[in-house]
């Protein structure tokens, strides 16, 4: 099976696991996916993650985060830049997600950054996705 949008598939897997109230989700590993997951951990959207290697094949195990009431911390995910239609954005044009309650992930020349970091550093890049 060939993947045309591995990041979109990762976001869909996370969204489906949250819908089914799973504690964790396992996805195939790539450096880009691991960088996105690191940002999710940094921003407090997930509890933790691990990289497992079985038979020379790596996978990411993402441990999802829920509130004390059992509600998921991640309320929504949206893929912005698609493989068929890339979306590049300048720092002055970066919108805040839900007025700053969510976050956007940007692929810059200095690695993956959140919208807030990009505005602070005055750098633009490819708008990967939004989370709230």
Coordinates of C-alpha atoms in Angstrom, one line a residue, residues 6 66 78 80:
X6 CA 1.5 10.0 5.5
X66 CA -7.7 12.9 28.4
X78 CA -7.0 19.7 10.5
X80 CA -3.8 22.5 6.0

